[in-house]
């Protein structure tokens, strides 16, 4: 509660004032160290002390910017999910040609997973540590992503562009194939992110029987 | 070392004698509780004490059957991987019709992942906690699985049954789509394991351009 008030005070009146920018900048620094530590050491094994020490700040500094360790994790996870949801930006799944839209979405998804692979790994590793309510918030974003995918596949089937059964299961399969990239992608690997995106969109268009 | 000697003594001369059977039975009981605890509480948060307490035994009882907590985890993970590798039993990826073989392998894989979903979840959550050498052992099994899949796809392309590029990436995509089941499968869900297996094999045959 006290921290909430602190944070409210931290978010000063001038929306674009330097105080707000500094506040956001400091939060970013904390998130960056936390993400690295959660990923390499695991969430349970990472302490707020360790994060503070790495940044050369005090523990109260951390608590001024985040309620607790869990709050930091939640911010990281929400950010990852928001990044995934952003693949729908400017795309209307209810309009336009299903083949092109699905192709575009798949390619954007692949790039989003590669970009956020560290926090995506954390998400699937640490989701059990999140309280139900917060989890629900994150699960909703996940449902929106799956729902958007399922919708474009449904439309493709309705319009005769796609020939496949069970759009809901197809969309889970697509999401799985793409999310899985975080387990195997290496920045010095055989294919560039764009090449992976191109191959996968080809595979997925085959999968839904696009023509 | 002392424990290793104990275990060697535990594995008595009569290969099918009751002593061996009891030894295996007790190990199974330990693995079962450990799997449940690792899954629900996480590996780090589970102690050997807690496992012993749940079974109503002493800590030395556990150490008679396993070297330490990590050894228990490794047994669970190896068992999961062996189960996945077993989908190749009786299947010769070098012979026979690629379409039928791929279909059969996919269906078996789906059932294996559903069956081992708890330990599969553990694998992807706790792999960072495993020492490199043991990890390598498990990674080898994973490579064998991916390699077997890639081989049947290669053969399908060579023989003109499949029309798809980059068999290696296709096989990773297939493995990903199927492994992902552990994140969403629910025993009271909409589809039975056999229905999921049937749908996925259909999607995957589409994906590789089978005809």
Tab-separated table of C-alpha atoms in Angstrom:
chain	number	residue	atom	x	y	z
A	1	UNK	CA	0.000	0.000	0.000
A	2	UNK	CA	2.723	2.436	1.035
A	3	UNK	CA	4.556	1.464	-2.089
A	4	UNK	CA	1.461	2.033	-4.193
A	5	UNK	CA	1.246	5.555	-2.821
A	6	UNK	CA	4.936	6.033	-3.546
A	7	UNK	CA	4.411	4.945	-7.091
A	8	UNK	CA	1.405	7.193	-7.489
A	9	UNK	CA	3.604	10.035	-6.265
A	10	UNK	CA	6.313	8.871	-8.639
A	11	UNK	CA	3.951	9.293	-11.579
A	12	UNK	CA	4.118	13.086	-11.490
A	13	UNK	CA	1.637	15.556	-12.931
A	14	UNK	CA	3.508	16.482	-16.110
A	15	UNK	CA	2.848	13.382	-18.202
A	16	UNK	CA	5.909	13.857	-20.365
A	17	UNK	CA	7.987	15.478	-17.651
A	18	UNK	CA	11.484	14.272	-16.895
A	19	UNK	CA	10.337	12.758	-13.607
A	20	UNK	CA	8.074	10.304	-15.388
A	21	UNK	CA	10.736	9.505	-17.927
A	22	UNK	CA	13.282	8.835	-15.201
A	23	UNK	CA	10.796	6.670	-13.339
A	24	UNK	CA	10.157	4.586	-16.467
A	25	UNK	CA	13.860	4.422	-17.262
A	26	UNK	CA	14.664	3.081	-13.807
A	27	UNK	CA	11.893	0.518	-14.021
A	28	UNK	CA	13.327	-0.622	-17.354
A	29	UNK	CA	16.736	-1.113	-15.759
A	30	UNK	CA	15.226	-3.221	-12.999
A	31	UNK	CA	13.199	-5.287	-15.468
A	32	UNK	CA	16.243	-5.916	-17.604
A	33	UNK	CA	18.342	-7.284	-14.728
A	34	UNK	CA	15.408	-9.257	-13.318
A	35	UNK	CA	14.697	-10.865	-16.676
A	36	UNK	CA	18.291	-11.959	-17.023
A	37	UNK	CA	18.422	-13.348	-13.480
A	38	UNK	CA	15.026	-15.072	-13.650
A	39	UNK	CA	16.067	-16.691	-16.911
A	40	UNK	CA	19.509	-17.897	-15.837
A	41	UNK	CA	18.984	-18.583	-12.131
A	42	UNK	CA	15.247	-19.186	-12.096
A	43	UNK	CA	12.567	-17.084	-10.451
A	44	UNK	CA	12.604	-18.869	-7.089
A	45	UNK	CA	16.375	-18.626	-6.744
A	46	UNK	CA	16.520	-14.890	-7.565
A	47	UNK	CA	16.263	-12.453	-4.650
A	48	UNK	CA	15.391	-8.759	-4.695
A	49	UNK	CA	18.709	-8.276	-2.893
A	50	UNK	CA	20.573	-9.785	-5.838
A	51	UNK	CA	18.775	-7.515	-8.297
A	52	UNK	CA	19.533	-4.459	-6.144
A	53	UNK	CA	23.181	-5.463	-5.795
A	54	UNK	CA	23.599	-5.940	-9.549
A	55	UNK	CA	22.190	-2.458	-10.162
A	56	UNK	CA	24.204	-0.923	-7.321
A	57	UNK	CA	21.048	0.353	-5.613
A	58	UNK	CA	19.268	-0.281	-2.321
A	59	UNK	CA	16.350	-2.625	-1.800
A	60	UNK	CA	13.965	0.308	-1.098
A	61	UNK	CA	14.885	1.648	-4.551
A	62	UNK	CA	13.471	-1.555	-6.051
A	63	UNK	CA	10.397	-1.413	-3.808
A	64	UNK	CA	9.748	2.180	-4.866
A	65	UNK	CA	9.360	0.940	-8.443
A	66	UNK	CA	7.739	-2.450	-7.921
A	67	UNK	CA	5.622	-3.951	-5.165
A	68	UNK	CA	7.688	-7.119	-4.882
A	69	UNK	CA	9.490	-9.795	-6.876
A	70	UNK	CA	6.227	-11.247	-8.138
A	71	UNK	CA	5.197	-7.801	-9.381
A	72	UNK	CA	8.402	-7.623	-11.403
A	73	UNK	CA	7.732	-11.057	-12.914
A	74	UNK	CA	4.177	-10.051	-13.772
A	75	UNK	CA	5.382	-6.930	-15.551
A	76	UNK	CA	7.791	-9.001	-17.598
A	77	UNK	CA	5.125	-11.527	-18.521
A	78	UNK	CA	2.529	-8.898	-19.363
A	79	UNK	CA	5.049	-7.156	-21.556
A	80	UNK	CA	5.739	-10.399	-23.415
A	81	UNK	CA	2.063	-11.048	-23.930
A	82	UNK	CA	1.451	-7.465	-25.078
A	83	UNK	CA	4.240	-7.886	-27.604
A	84	UNK	CA	2.535	-11.053	-28.888
A	85	UNK	CA	-0.857	-9.353	-29.015
A	86	UNK	CA	0.704	-6.496	-30.996
A	87	UNK	CA	1.043	-8.786	-34.023
A	88	UNK	CA	-2.642	-8.004	-34.598
A	89	UNK	CA	-1.952	-4.234	-34.822
A	90	UNK	CA	-3.433	-2.830	-38.005
A	91	UNK	CA	-4.806	-6.262	-38.951
A	92	UNK	CA	-8.559	-6.751	-39.144
A	93	UNK	CA	-9.172	-10.502	-38.930
A	94	UNK	CA	-12.776	-9.852	-40.016
A	95	UNK	CA	-11.803	-8.262	-43.329
A	96	UNK	CA	-9.376	-8.890	-46.160
A	97	UNK	CA	-8.035	-12.057	-47.785
A	98	UNK	CA	-7.524	-14.882	-45.233
A	99	UNK	CA	-4.424	-16.291	-46.956
A	100	UNK	CA	-2.523	-13.004	-46.861
A	101	UNK	CA	-3.679	-12.174	-43.341
A	102	UNK	CA	-2.687	-15.579	-41.940
A	103	UNK	CA	0.680	-15.377	-43.685
A	104	UNK	CA	1.320	-11.916	-42.271
A	105	UNK	CA	0.241	-12.912	-38.745
A	106	UNK	CA	2.412	-16.032	-38.732
A	107	UNK	CA	5.475	-14.108	-39.839
A	108	UNK	CA	4.904	-11.418	-37.219
A	109	UNK	CA	4.375	-14.061	-34.524
A	110	UNK	CA	7.609	-15.818	-35.360
A	111	UNK	CA	9.539	-12.558	-35.072
A	112	UNK	CA	7.770	-11.695	-31.795
A	113	UNK	CA	8.647	-15.055	-30.216
A	114	UNK	CA	12.267	-14.795	-31.309
A	115	UNK	CA	12.439	-11.259	-29.922
A	116	UNK	CA	10.878	-12.217	-26.582
A	117	UNK	CA	12.286	-15.752	-26.277
A	118	UNK	CA	13.882	-15.120	-22.885
A	119	UNK	CA	10.676	-13.953	-21.259
A	120	UNK	CA	8.634	-16.527	-23.175
A	121	UNK	CA	10.821	-19.225	-21.630
A	122	UNK	CA	10.247	-17.632	-18.225
A	123	UNK	CA	6.528	-17.595	-18.791
A	124	UNK	CA	6.301	-21.321	-19.428
A	125	UNK	CA	8.761	-22.075	-16.647
A	126	UNK	CA	7.314	-19.840	-13.953
A	127	UNK	CA	3.611	-19.683	-14.691
A	128	UNK	CA	2.945	-21.979	-11.711
A	129	UNK	CA	4.365	-19.316	-9.398
A	130	UNK	CA	1.796	-16.698	-10.362
A	131	UNK	CA	-1.325	-16.057	-8.305
A	132	UNK	CA	-4.553	-17.124	-10.025
A	133	UNK	CA	-5.882	-13.596	-10.631
A	134	UNK	CA	-2.782	-12.311	-12.274
A	135	UNK	CA	-2.505	-15.513	-14.211
A	136	UNK	CA	-6.045	-14.943	-15.418
A	137	UNK	CA	-5.055	-11.538	-16.759
A	138	UNK	CA	-2.214	-13.104	-18.701
A	139	UNK	CA	-4.329	-16.046	-19.787
A	140	UNK	CA	-6.877	-13.603	-21.187
A	141	UNK	CA	-4.241	-12.115	-23.446
A	142	UNK	CA	-3.294	-15.623	-24.478
A	143	UNK	CA	-6.944	-16.402	-25.230
A	144	UNK	CA	-7.194	-13.218	-27.335
A	145	UNK	CA	-4.204	-14.324	-29.367
A	146	UNK	CA	-5.578	-17.858	-29.882
A	147	UNK	CA	-9.022	-16.414	-30.599
A	148	UNK	CA	-7.689	-14.031	-33.265
A	149	UNK	CA	-5.895	-16.872	-34.984
A	150	UNK	CA	-8.921	-19.165	-34.795
A	151	UNK	CA	-11.117	-16.411	-36.254
A	152	UNK	CA	-9.019	-15.888	-39.372
A	153	UNK	CA	-8.939	-19.655	-39.935
A	154	UNK	CA	-12.713	-19.863	-39.518
A	155	UNK	CA	-13.130	-17.069	-42.085
A	156	UNK	CA	-10.765	-18.842	-44.452
A	157	UNK	CA	-12.825	-22.031	-44.176
A	158	UNK	CA	-16.122	-20.150	-44.633
A	159	UNK	CA	-14.852	-18.411	-47.737
A	160	UNK	CA	-13.442	-21.624	-49.183
A	161	UNK	CA	-9.802	-20.431	-49.049
A	162	UNK	CA	-8.800	-22.978	-46.391
A	163	UNK	CA	-9.624	-26.655	-46.299
A	164	UNK	CA	-9.126	-27.905	-42.740
A	165	UNK	CA	-11.179	-29.179	-39.781
A	166	UNK	CA	-11.507	-27.737	-36.281
A	167	UNK	CA	-10.210	-24.135	-36.510
A	168	UNK	CA	-9.754	-23.987	-32.742
A	169	UNK	CA	-7.374	-26.916	-32.699
A	170	UNK	CA	-5.589	-25.661	-35.799
A	171	UNK	CA	-4.929	-22.348	-34.084
A	172	UNK	CA	-3.534	-24.056	-30.970
A	173	UNK	CA	-1.256	-26.098	-33.211
A	174	UNK	CA	-0.037	-22.964	-34.982
A	175	UNK	CA	0.529	-21.159	-31.687
A	176	UNK	CA	2.410	-24.198	-30.361
A	177	UNK	CA	4.646	-24.602	-33.366
A	178	UNK	CA	5.600	-20.934	-33.218
A	179	UNK	CA	5.918	-20.617	-29.429
A	180	UNK	CA	8.184	-23.675	-29.429
A	181	UNK	CA	10.826	-21.610	-31.234
A	182	UNK	CA	11.985	-20.336	-27.850
A	183	UNK	CA	13.242	-23.826	-27.001
A	184	UNK	CA	15.477	-24.188	-30.066
A	185	UNK	CA	16.235	-20.775	-31.581
A	186	UNK	CA	19.873	-19.699	-31.482
A	187	UNK	CA	21.006	-16.352	-32.768
A	188	UNK	CA	23.988	-18.033	-34.471
A	189	UNK	CA	21.819	-20.784	-35.951
A	190	UNK	CA	21.417	-21.891	-39.561
A	191	UNK	CA	18.449	-19.631	-40.408
A	192	UNK	CA	17.794	-15.930	-39.864
A	193	UNK	CA	14.555	-14.912	-38.116
A	194	UNK	CA	13.137	-13.840	-41.492
A	195	UNK	CA	13.976	-17.221	-43.037
A	196	UNK	CA	12.305	-19.042	-40.148
A	197	UNK	CA	9.269	-16.783	-40.529
A	198	UNK	CA	9.102	-17.471	-44.276
A	199	UNK	CA	9.382	-21.277	-43.858
A	200	UNK	CA	6.844	-21.435	-41.090
A	201	UNK	CA	4.266	-19.354	-42.920
A	202	UNK	CA	4.688	-21.725	-45.881
A	203	UNK	CA	4.203	-24.786	-43.651
A	204	UNK	CA	1.190	-23.290	-41.957
A	205	UNK	CA	-0.493	-22.284	-45.204
A	206	UNK	CA	0.010	-25.900	-46.342
A	207	UNK	CA	-1.419	-27.102	-43.045
A	208	UNK	CA	-4.693	-25.199	-43.437
A	209	UNK	CA	-4.956	-26.338	-47.066
A	210	UNK	CA	-4.670	-22.775	-48.423
A	211	UNK	CA	-5.037	-22.232	-52.137
B	1	UNK	CA	29.799	-43.700	-3.689
B	2	UNK	CA	28.516	-45.456	-0.575
B	3	UNK	CA	25.041	-45.164	-2.043
B	4	UNK	CA	26.238	-46.598	-5.361
B	5	UNK	CA	27.592	-49.632	-3.511
B	6	UNK	CA	24.322	-49.933	-1.650
B	7	UNK	CA	22.418	-49.899	-4.884
B	8	UNK	CA	24.720	-52.459	-6.445
B	9	UNK	CA	24.041	-54.663	-3.422
B	10	UNK	CA	20.356	-53.884	-3.800
B	11	UNK	CA	20.418	-55.298	-7.314
B	12	UNK	CA	20.722	-58.913	-6.149
B	13	UNK	CA	22.025	-61.893	-8.097
B	14	UNK	CA	18.679	-63.441	-9.031
B	15	UNK	CA	17.633	-61.085	-11.809
B	16	UNK	CA	13.940	-61.784	-11.379
B	17	UNK	CA	14.155	-62.407	-7.636
B	18	UNK	CA	11.765	-60.681	-5.264
B	19	UNK	CA	14.569	-58.469	-3.957
B	20	UNK	CA	15.005	-56.835	-7.338
B	21	UNK	CA	11.282	-56.505	-7.793
B	22	UNK	CA	10.909	-54.865	-4.389
B	23	UNK	CA	13.808	-52.527	-5.120
B	24	UNK	CA	12.199	-51.427	-8.396
B	25	UNK	CA	8.810	-51.126	-6.751
B	26	UNK	CA	10.178	-48.824	-4.057
B	27	UNK	CA	11.984	-46.705	-6.629
B	28	UNK	CA	8.711	-46.372	-8.528
B	29	UNK	CA	6.963	-45.131	-5.380
B	30	UNK	CA	9.656	-42.523	-4.835
B	31	UNK	CA	9.530	-41.409	-8.476
B	32	UNK	CA	5.771	-41.088	-8.355
B	33	UNK	CA	5.762	-38.782	-5.317
B	34	UNK	CA	8.750	-36.819	-6.592
B	35	UNK	CA	7.093	-36.245	-9.958
B	36	UNK	CA	3.957	-34.945	-8.305
B	37	UNK	CA	5.912	-32.630	-5.970
B	38	UNK	CA	8.304	-31.361	-8.668
B	39	UNK	CA	5.346	-30.585	-10.874
B	40	UNK	CA	3.191	-28.806	-8.289
B	41	UNK	CA	5.820	-27.199	-6.047
B	42	UNK	CA	8.704	-26.978	-8.496
B	43	UNK	CA	12.019	-28.816	-8.354
B	44	UNK	CA	13.886	-26.196	-6.323
B	45	UNK	CA	11.172	-25.968	-3.682
B	46	UNK	CA	10.883	-29.749	-3.183
B	47	UNK	CA	13.111	-31.325	-0.533
B	48	UNK	CA	14.117	-34.963	-0.110
B	49	UNK	CA	12.665	-34.612	3.401
B	50	UNK	CA	9.263	-33.778	1.965
B	51	UNK	CA	9.361	-36.796	-0.354
B	52	UNK	CA	10.377	-39.064	2.545
B	53	UNK	CA	7.652	-37.647	4.762
B	54	UNK	CA	4.965	-38.168	2.120
B	55	UNK	CA	6.014	-41.814	1.747
B	56	UNK	CA	6.321	-42.336	5.519
B	57	UNK	CA	9.959	-43.389	5.174
B	58	UNK	CA	13.333	-42.079	6.349
B	59	UNK	CA	15.723	-39.984	4.283
B	60	UNK	CA	18.293	-42.838	4.144
B	61	UNK	CA	15.568	-44.953	2.521
B	62	UNK	CA	15.462	-42.430	-0.330
B	63	UNK	CA	19.261	-42.268	-0.529
B	64	UNK	CA	19.443	-46.046	-0.726
B	65	UNK	CA	17.437	-45.871	-3.941
B	66	UNK	CA	18.711	-42.624	-5.472
B	67	UNK	CA	21.931	-40.648	-5.139
B	68	UNK	CA	20.179	-37.339	-4.526
B	69	UNK	CA	17.301	-35.134	-5.626
B	70	UNK	CA	18.939	-34.401	-8.961
B	71	UNK	CA	19.298	-38.142	-9.578
B	72	UNK	CA	15.549	-38.540	-9.053
B	73	UNK	CA	14.839	-35.731	-11.518
B	74	UNK	CA	17.171	-37.271	-14.068
B	75	UNK	CA	15.431	-40.619	-13.795
B	76	UNK	CA	12.091	-38.951	-14.398
B	77	UNK	CA	13.375	-37.040	-17.405
B	78	UNK	CA	15.125	-40.041	-18.898
B	79	UNK	CA	11.971	-42.053	-18.494
B	80	UNK	CA	9.983	-39.377	-20.336
B	81	UNK	CA	12.488	-39.261	-23.162
B	82	UNK	CA	12.601	-43.063	-23.395
B	83	UNK	CA	8.840	-43.083	-23.667
B	84	UNK	CA	9.057	-40.581	-26.532
B	85	UNK	CA	11.797	-42.574	-28.241
B	86	UNK	CA	9.635	-45.684	-27.954
B	87	UNK	CA	7.287	-44.299	-30.614
B	88	UNK	CA	9.884	-45.571	-33.089
B	89	UNK	CA	9.567	-49.168	-31.796
B	90	UNK	CA	8.905	-51.529	-34.661
B	91	UNK	CA	9.065	-48.656	-37.158
B	92	UNK	CA	11.840	-48.606	-39.737
B	93	UNK	CA	12.090	-45.032	-41.010
B	94	UNK	CA	14.307	-46.295	-43.837
B	95	UNK	CA	11.655	-48.628	-45.241
B	96	UNK	CA	7.956	-48.572	-45.991
B	97	UNK	CA	5.594	-45.866	-47.250
B	98	UNK	CA	6.503	-42.409	-45.818
B	99	UNK	CA	2.872	-41.238	-45.584
B	100	UNK	CA	1.770	-44.168	-43.424
B	101	UNK	CA	4.916	-44.100	-41.303
B	102	UNK	CA	4.681	-40.357	-40.614
B	103	UNK	CA	0.989	-40.704	-39.760
B	104	UNK	CA	1.695	-43.563	-37.359
B	105	UNK	CA	4.617	-41.739	-35.705
B	106	UNK	CA	2.624	-38.528	-35.226
B	107	UNK	CA	-0.274	-40.384	-33.626
B	108	UNK	CA	2.037	-42.285	-31.289
B	109	UNK	CA	3.863	-39.069	-30.375
B	110	UNK	CA	0.645	-37.304	-29.480
B	111	UNK	CA	-0.364	-40.146	-27.168
B	112	UNK	CA	3.117	-40.253	-25.610
B	113	UNK	CA	3.087	-36.513	-24.840
B	114	UNK	CA	-0.398	-36.712	-23.335
B	115	UNK	CA	0.659	-39.684	-21.227
B	116	UNK	CA	3.849	-38.001	-19.995
B	117	UNK	CA	2.604	-34.413	-19.876
B	118	UNK	CA	3.499	-33.913	-16.221
B	119	UNK	CA	7.119	-34.913	-16.676
B	120	UNK	CA	7.290	-33.165	-20.045
B	121	UNK	CA	6.261	-29.946	-18.297
B	122	UNK	CA	8.955	-30.609	-15.708
B	123	UNK	CA	11.529	-31.174	-18.412
B	124	UNK	CA	10.963	-27.810	-20.022
B	125	UNK	CA	10.689	-26.085	-16.673
B	126	UNK	CA	13.696	-27.635	-14.947
B	127	UNK	CA	16.157	-28.347	-17.719
B	128	UNK	CA	18.282	-25.409	-16.558
B	129	UNK	CA	18.844	-27.183	-13.238
B	130	UNK	CA	20.489	-30.214	-14.805
B	131	UNK	CA	24.258	-30.573	-15.059
B	132	UNK	CA	25.600	-30.318	-18.616
B	133	UNK	CA	26.651	-33.979	-18.928
B	134	UNK	CA	23.334	-35.379	-17.899
B	135	UNK	CA	21.621	-32.791	-20.010
B	136	UNK	CA	23.692	-34.010	-22.942
B	137	UNK	CA	22.415	-37.546	-22.388
B	138	UNK	CA	18.849	-36.303	-22.506
B	139	UNK	CA	19.542	-33.983	-25.405
B	140	UNK	CA	20.920	-36.955	-27.332
B	141	UNK	CA	17.601	-38.746	-26.966
B	142	UNK	CA	15.898	-35.567	-28.129
B	143	UNK	CA	18.203	-35.395	-31.126
B	144	UNK	CA	17.408	-39.036	-31.970
B	145	UNK	CA	13.715	-38.231	-31.931
B	146	UNK	CA	14.138	-35.137	-34.127
B	147	UNK	CA	16.524	-37.068	-36.389
B	148	UNK	CA	14.073	-39.934	-36.873
B	149	UNK	CA	11.330	-37.518	-37.812
B	150	UNK	CA	13.589	-35.574	-40.177
B	151	UNK	CA	14.674	-38.829	-41.840
B	152	UNK	CA	11.166	-39.964	-42.692
B	153	UNK	CA	10.398	-36.522	-44.102
B	154	UNK	CA	13.581	-36.592	-46.193
B	155	UNK	CA	12.604	-39.992	-47.567
B	156	UNK	CA	9.115	-38.715	-48.339
B	157	UNK	CA	10.589	-35.796	-50.295
B	158	UNK	CA	13.076	-38.038	-52.127
B	159	UNK	CA	10.331	-40.449	-53.158
B	160	UNK	CA	8.023	-37.625	-54.239
B	161	UNK	CA	5.382	-38.389	-51.575
B	162	UNK	CA	5.982	-35.114	-49.709
B	163	UNK	CA	6.326	-31.654	-51.165
B	164	UNK	CA	7.998	-29.404	-48.577
B	165	UNK	CA	11.301	-27.596	-48.006
B	166	UNK	CA	13.874	-28.045	-45.255
B	167	UNK	CA	13.053	-31.419	-43.604
B	168	UNK	CA	15.034	-30.470	-40.515
B	169	UNK	CA	12.924	-27.422	-39.823
B	170	UNK	CA	9.728	-29.299	-40.662
B	171	UNK	CA	10.592	-31.932	-38.068
B	172	UNK	CA	11.265	-29.305	-35.384
B	173	UNK	CA	7.898	-27.749	-36.204
B	174	UNK	CA	6.157	-31.103	-35.892
B	175	UNK	CA	7.920	-31.867	-32.607
B	176	UNK	CA	6.977	-28.420	-31.311
B	177	UNK	CA	3.336	-28.639	-32.256
B	178	UNK	CA	3.034	-32.009	-30.545
B	179	UNK	CA	5.148	-31.237	-27.471
B	180	UNK	CA	3.088	-28.094	-26.920
B	181	UNK	CA	0.122	-30.305	-26.055
B	182	UNK	CA	1.426	-30.487	-22.488
B	183	UNK	CA	0.617	-26.792	-22.059
B	184	UNK	CA	-3.058	-27.070	-23.027
B	185	UNK	CA	-4.254	-30.666	-22.740
B	186	UNK	CA	-6.907	-31.305	-20.126
B	187	UNK	CA	-8.261	-34.753	-19.440
B	188	UNK	CA	-11.804	-33.341	-19.323
B	189	UNK	CA	-11.300	-31.338	-22.524
B	190	UNK	CA	-13.325	-31.308	-25.734
B	191	UNK	CA	-11.320	-33.995	-27.563
B	192	UNK	CA	-10.086	-37.436	-26.549
B	193	UNK	CA	-6.399	-38.245	-26.976
B	194	UNK	CA	-7.259	-40.342	-30.047
B	195	UNK	CA	-9.196	-37.458	-31.600
B	196	UNK	CA	-6.287	-35.081	-31.011
B	197	UNK	CA	-3.916	-37.639	-32.529
B	198	UNK	CA	-6.168	-38.037	-35.596
B	199	UNK	CA	-6.513	-34.260	-36.166
B	200	UNK	CA	-2.818	-33.580	-35.726
B	201	UNK	CA	-1.740	-36.330	-38.079
B	202	UNK	CA	-4.125	-34.850	-40.672
B	203	UNK	CA	-2.669	-31.332	-40.168
B	204	UNK	CA	0.882	-32.604	-40.361
B	205	UNK	CA	0.303	-34.618	-43.524
B	206	UNK	CA	-1.147	-31.430	-45.042
B	207	UNK	CA	1.881	-29.520	-43.839
B	208	UNK	CA	4.366	-31.765	-45.609
B	209	UNK	CA	2.245	-31.713	-48.768
B	210	UNK	CA	1.526	-35.464	-48.603
B	211	UNK	CA	-0.429	-37.049	-51.437
